[in-house]
Short mmCIF file of C-alpha atoms in Angstrom, two decimals:
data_model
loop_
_atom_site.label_atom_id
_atom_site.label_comp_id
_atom_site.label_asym_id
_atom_site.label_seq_id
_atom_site.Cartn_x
_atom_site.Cartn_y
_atom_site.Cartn_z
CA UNK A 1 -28.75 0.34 -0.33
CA UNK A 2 -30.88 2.90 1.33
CA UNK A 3 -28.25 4.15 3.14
CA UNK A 4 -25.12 4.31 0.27
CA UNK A 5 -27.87 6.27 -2.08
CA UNK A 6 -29.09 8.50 0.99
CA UNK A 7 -24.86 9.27 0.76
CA UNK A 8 -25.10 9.60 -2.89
CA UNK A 9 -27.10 12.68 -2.31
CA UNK A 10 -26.01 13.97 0.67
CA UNK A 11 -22.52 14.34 -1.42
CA UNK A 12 -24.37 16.35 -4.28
CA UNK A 13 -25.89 18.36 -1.82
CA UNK A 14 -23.27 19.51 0.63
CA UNK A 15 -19.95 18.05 -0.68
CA UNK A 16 -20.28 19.08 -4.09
CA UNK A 17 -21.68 22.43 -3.54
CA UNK A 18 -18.49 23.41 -1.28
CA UNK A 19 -15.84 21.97 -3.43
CA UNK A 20 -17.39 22.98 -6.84
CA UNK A 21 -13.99 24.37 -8.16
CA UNK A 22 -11.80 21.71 -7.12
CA UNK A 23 -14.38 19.16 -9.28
CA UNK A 24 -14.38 21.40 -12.09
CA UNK A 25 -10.56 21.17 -11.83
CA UNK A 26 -10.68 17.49 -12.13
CA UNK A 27 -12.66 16.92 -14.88
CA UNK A 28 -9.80 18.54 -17.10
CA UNK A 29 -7.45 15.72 -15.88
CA UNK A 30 -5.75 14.06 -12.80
CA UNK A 31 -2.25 14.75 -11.29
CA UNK A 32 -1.92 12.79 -8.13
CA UNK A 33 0.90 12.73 -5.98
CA UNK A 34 1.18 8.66 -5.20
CA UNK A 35 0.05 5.21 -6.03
CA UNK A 36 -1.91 4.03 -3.11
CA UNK A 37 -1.92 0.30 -3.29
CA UNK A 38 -4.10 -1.15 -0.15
CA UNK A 39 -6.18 -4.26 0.52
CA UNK A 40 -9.88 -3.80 -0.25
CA UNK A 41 -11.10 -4.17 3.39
CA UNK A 42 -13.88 -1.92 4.63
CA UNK A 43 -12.06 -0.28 7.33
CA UNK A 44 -9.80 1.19 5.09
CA UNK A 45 -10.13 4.62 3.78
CA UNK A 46 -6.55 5.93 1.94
CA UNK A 47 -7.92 9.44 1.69
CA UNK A 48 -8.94 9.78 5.56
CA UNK A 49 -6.10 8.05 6.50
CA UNK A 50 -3.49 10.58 4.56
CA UNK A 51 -5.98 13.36 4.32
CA UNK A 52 -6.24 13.84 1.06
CA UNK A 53 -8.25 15.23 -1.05
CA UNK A 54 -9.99 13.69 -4.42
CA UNK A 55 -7.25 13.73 -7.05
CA UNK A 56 -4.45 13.34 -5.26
CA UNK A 57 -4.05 9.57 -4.57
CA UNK A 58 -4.02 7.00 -7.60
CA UNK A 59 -5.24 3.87 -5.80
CA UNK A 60 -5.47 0.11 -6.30
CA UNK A 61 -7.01 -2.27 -4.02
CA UNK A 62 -7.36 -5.52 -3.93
CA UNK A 63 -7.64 -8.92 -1.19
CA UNK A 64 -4.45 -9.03 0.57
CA UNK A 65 -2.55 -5.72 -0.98
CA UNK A 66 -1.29 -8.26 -3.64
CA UNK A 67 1.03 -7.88 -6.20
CA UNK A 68 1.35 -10.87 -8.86
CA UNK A 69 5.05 -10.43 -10.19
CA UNK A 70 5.54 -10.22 -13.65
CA UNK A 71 4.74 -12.54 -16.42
CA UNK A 72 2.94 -13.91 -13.74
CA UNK A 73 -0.50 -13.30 -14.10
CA UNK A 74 -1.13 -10.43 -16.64
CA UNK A 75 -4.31 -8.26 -15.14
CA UNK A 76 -5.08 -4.62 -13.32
CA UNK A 77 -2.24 -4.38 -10.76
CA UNK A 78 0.40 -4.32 -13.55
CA UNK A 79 -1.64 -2.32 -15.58
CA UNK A 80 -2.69 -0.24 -12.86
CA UNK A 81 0.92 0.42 -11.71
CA UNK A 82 2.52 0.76 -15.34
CA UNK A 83 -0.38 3.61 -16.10
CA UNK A 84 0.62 5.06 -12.53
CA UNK A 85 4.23 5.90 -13.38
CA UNK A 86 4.22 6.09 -17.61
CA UNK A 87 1.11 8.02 -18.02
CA UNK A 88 0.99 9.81 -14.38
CA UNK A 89 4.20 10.66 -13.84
CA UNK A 90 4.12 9.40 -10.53
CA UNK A 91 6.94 9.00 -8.66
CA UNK A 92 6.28 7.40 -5.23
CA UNK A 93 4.41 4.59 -4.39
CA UNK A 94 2.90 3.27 -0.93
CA UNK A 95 2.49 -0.02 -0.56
CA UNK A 96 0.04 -0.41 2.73
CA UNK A 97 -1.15 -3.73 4.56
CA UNK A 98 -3.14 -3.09 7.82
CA UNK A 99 -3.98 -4.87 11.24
CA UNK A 100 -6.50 -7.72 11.24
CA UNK A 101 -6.05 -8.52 7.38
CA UNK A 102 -8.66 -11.17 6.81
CA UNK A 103 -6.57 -12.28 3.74
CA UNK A 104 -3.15 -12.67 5.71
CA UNK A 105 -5.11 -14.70 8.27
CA UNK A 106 -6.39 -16.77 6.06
CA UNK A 107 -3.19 -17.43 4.41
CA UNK A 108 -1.68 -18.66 7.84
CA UNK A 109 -4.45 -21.24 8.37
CA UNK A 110 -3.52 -21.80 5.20
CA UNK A 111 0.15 -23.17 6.19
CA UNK A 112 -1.03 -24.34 9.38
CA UNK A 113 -3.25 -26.80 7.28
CA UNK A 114 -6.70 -25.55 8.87
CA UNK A 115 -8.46 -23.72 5.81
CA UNK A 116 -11.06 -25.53 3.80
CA UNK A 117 -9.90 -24.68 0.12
CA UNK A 118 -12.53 -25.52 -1.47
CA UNK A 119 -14.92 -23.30 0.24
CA UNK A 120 -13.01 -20.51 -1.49
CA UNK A 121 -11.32 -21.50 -4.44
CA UNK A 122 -10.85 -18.25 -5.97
CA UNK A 123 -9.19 -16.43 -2.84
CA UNK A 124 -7.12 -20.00 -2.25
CA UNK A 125 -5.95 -18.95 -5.73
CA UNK A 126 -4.77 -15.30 -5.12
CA UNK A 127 -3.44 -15.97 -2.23
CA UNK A 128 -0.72 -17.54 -3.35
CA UNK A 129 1.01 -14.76 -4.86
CA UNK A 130 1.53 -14.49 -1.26
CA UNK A 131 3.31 -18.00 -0.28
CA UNK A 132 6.62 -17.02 -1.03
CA UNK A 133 6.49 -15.99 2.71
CA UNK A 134 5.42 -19.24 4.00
CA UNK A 135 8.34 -20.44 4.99
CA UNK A 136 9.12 -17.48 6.82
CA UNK A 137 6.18 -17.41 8.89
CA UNK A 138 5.89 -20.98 9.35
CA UNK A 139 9.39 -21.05 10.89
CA UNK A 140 7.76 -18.09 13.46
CA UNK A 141 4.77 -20.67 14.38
CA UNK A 142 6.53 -21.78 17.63
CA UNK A 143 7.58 -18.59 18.67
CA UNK A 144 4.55 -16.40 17.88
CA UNK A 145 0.75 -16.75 17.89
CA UNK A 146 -2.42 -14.62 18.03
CA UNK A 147 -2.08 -11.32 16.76
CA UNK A 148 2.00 -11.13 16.77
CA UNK A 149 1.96 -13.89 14.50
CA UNK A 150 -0.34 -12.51 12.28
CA UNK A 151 1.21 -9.00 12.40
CA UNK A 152 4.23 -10.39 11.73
CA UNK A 153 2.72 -11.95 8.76
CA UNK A 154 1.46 -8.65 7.35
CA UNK A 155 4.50 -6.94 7.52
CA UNK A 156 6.57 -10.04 5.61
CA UNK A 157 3.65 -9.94 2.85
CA UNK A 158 3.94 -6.22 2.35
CA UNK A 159 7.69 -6.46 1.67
CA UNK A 160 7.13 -9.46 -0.38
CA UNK A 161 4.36 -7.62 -2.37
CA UNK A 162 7.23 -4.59 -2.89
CA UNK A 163 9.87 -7.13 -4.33
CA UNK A 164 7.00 -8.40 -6.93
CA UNK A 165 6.11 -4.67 -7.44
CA UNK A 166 9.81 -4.18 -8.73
CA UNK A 167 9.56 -7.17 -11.31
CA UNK A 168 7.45 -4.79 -13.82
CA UNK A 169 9.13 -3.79 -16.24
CA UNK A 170 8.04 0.19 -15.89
CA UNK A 171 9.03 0.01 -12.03
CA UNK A 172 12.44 -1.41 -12.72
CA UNK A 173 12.94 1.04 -15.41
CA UNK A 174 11.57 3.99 -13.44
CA UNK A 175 13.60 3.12 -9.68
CA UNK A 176 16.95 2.39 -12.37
CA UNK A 177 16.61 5.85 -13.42
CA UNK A 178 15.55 7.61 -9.62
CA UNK A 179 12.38 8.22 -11.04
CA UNK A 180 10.59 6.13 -8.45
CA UNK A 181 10.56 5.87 -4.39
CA UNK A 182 8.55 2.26 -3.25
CA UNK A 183 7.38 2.82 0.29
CA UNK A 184 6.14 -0.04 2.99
CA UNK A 185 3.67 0.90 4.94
CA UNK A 186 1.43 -0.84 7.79
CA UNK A 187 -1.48 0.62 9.00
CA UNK A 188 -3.05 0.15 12.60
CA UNK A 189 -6.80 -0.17 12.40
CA UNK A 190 -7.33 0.07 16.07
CA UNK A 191 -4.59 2.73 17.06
CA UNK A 192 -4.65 4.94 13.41
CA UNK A 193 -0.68 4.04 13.64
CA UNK A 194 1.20 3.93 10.59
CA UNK A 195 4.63 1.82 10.92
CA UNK A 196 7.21 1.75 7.78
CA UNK A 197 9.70 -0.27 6.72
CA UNK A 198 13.18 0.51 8.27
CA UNK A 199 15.87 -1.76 6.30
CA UNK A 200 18.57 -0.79 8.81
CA UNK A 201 16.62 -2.53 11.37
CA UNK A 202 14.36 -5.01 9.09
CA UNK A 203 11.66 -3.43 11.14
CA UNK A 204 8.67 -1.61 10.71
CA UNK A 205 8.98 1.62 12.91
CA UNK A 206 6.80 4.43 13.44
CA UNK A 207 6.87 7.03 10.17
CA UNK A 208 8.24 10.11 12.68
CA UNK A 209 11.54 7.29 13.26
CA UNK A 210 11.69 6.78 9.13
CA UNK A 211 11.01 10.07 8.22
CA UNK A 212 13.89 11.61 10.77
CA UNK A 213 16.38 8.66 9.52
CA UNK A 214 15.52 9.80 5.48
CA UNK A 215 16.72 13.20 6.93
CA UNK A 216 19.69 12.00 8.74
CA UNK A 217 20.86 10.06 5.28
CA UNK A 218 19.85 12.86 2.85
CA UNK A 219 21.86 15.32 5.56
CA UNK A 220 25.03 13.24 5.29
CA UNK A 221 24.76 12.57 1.53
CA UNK A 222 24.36 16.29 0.69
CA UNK A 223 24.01 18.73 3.39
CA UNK A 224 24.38 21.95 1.44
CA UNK A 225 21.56 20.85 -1.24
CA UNK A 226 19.41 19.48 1.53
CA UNK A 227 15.52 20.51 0.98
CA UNK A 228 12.11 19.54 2.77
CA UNK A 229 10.54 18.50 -0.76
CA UNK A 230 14.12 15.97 -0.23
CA UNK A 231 12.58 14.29 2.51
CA UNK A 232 10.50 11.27 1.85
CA UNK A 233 8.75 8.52 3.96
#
């Protein structure tokens, strides 16, 4: 605790003294440009990782990146998101899993029958509003092990967890109405890589590869109206 309060003043000392204005700004209200939803690991930090500054990422975390579908399980995510795009106004959201997920693990020990359940009833629990992929990456369990298995594993959750974002009710609505843009992300704890989702490929790709093919669609769909605010990744 020594340490996190030493921090606690360190940021009221230096921090707060050089961005004064920008804090004065935000206590008259938020405006953020994307929903950040990430897994609650340490080694995560959404603002370092996108460099942004406080204010401009709305962000929900939780074990796994998880997103109970609706009628479901009726708690903060779907709250969280509905707030996001009905109060916010915002209008993309990031979904991001990352290398090494501790939660993804266990879930494949999980279907590989190894976990003790009852040492962690309450994660067992949460977890499963992951085992719709189960079948998926048990089929993989003879053809990938180690970390490829459990990469792949973090990429099918995050696209899992994007198909359970679009069961509420004010994401529906909003992505009915192009309102809304749902990115997949995956980030690379021990490279600082960020992969997306390419549905052309069913691959995750490097962002540079999705954010030149958003440019090649939008460019065929509309080249005379074609803007950089246009392209999104």
């Amino acid at each position: 605790m020594t340490r996190i309060i030493e921090g606690v003043f360190g940021f009221q000392k230096r921090v707060f003294a050089e961005k004064e204005e920008l804090f004065q700004k935000l206590g008259k209200g938020q405006s953020p440009l994307a929903l950040f939803i990430t897994c609650s690991d340490s080694r995560i930090n959404p603002n370092l990782l996108t460099q942004t500054e406080p204010g401009e990422l709305f962000i929900l975390r939780n074990a796994g990146n998880l997103v109970p579908p609706h009628n479901h399980f009726s708690g903060a995510e779907e709250a969280t998101v509905e707030y996001a795009i009905k109060q916010l106004g915002i209008r993309d959201i990031i979904l991001c899993g990352h290398s090494k997920c501790g939660a993804m693990n266990g879930l494949i020990q999980s279907i590989m029958g190894l976990s003790n359940n009852d040492a962690l009833p309450a994660v067992t629990k949460w977890l499963s509003y992951a085992t719709p992929i189960a079948d998926n990456v048990r089929s993989k369990l003879n053809e990938l092990a180690g970390d490829k298995l459990l990469n792949y594993t973090i990429e099918r959750n995050v696209l899992q967890q994007v198909e359970n974002l679009k069961t509420f009710p004010s994401v529906k609505e909003a992505l009915d109405k192009n309102q809304l843009r749902v990115h997949s992300w995956v980030y690379q704890l021990e490279t600082g890589e960020v992969i997306g989702y390419d549905s052309e490929s069913d691959s995750f790709v490097s962002l540079d590869k999705v954010k030149r093919q958003k440019l090649a669609d939008l460019n065929r769909a509309a080249p005379h109206v074609l803007h950089g605010s246009d392209i999104s990744i």
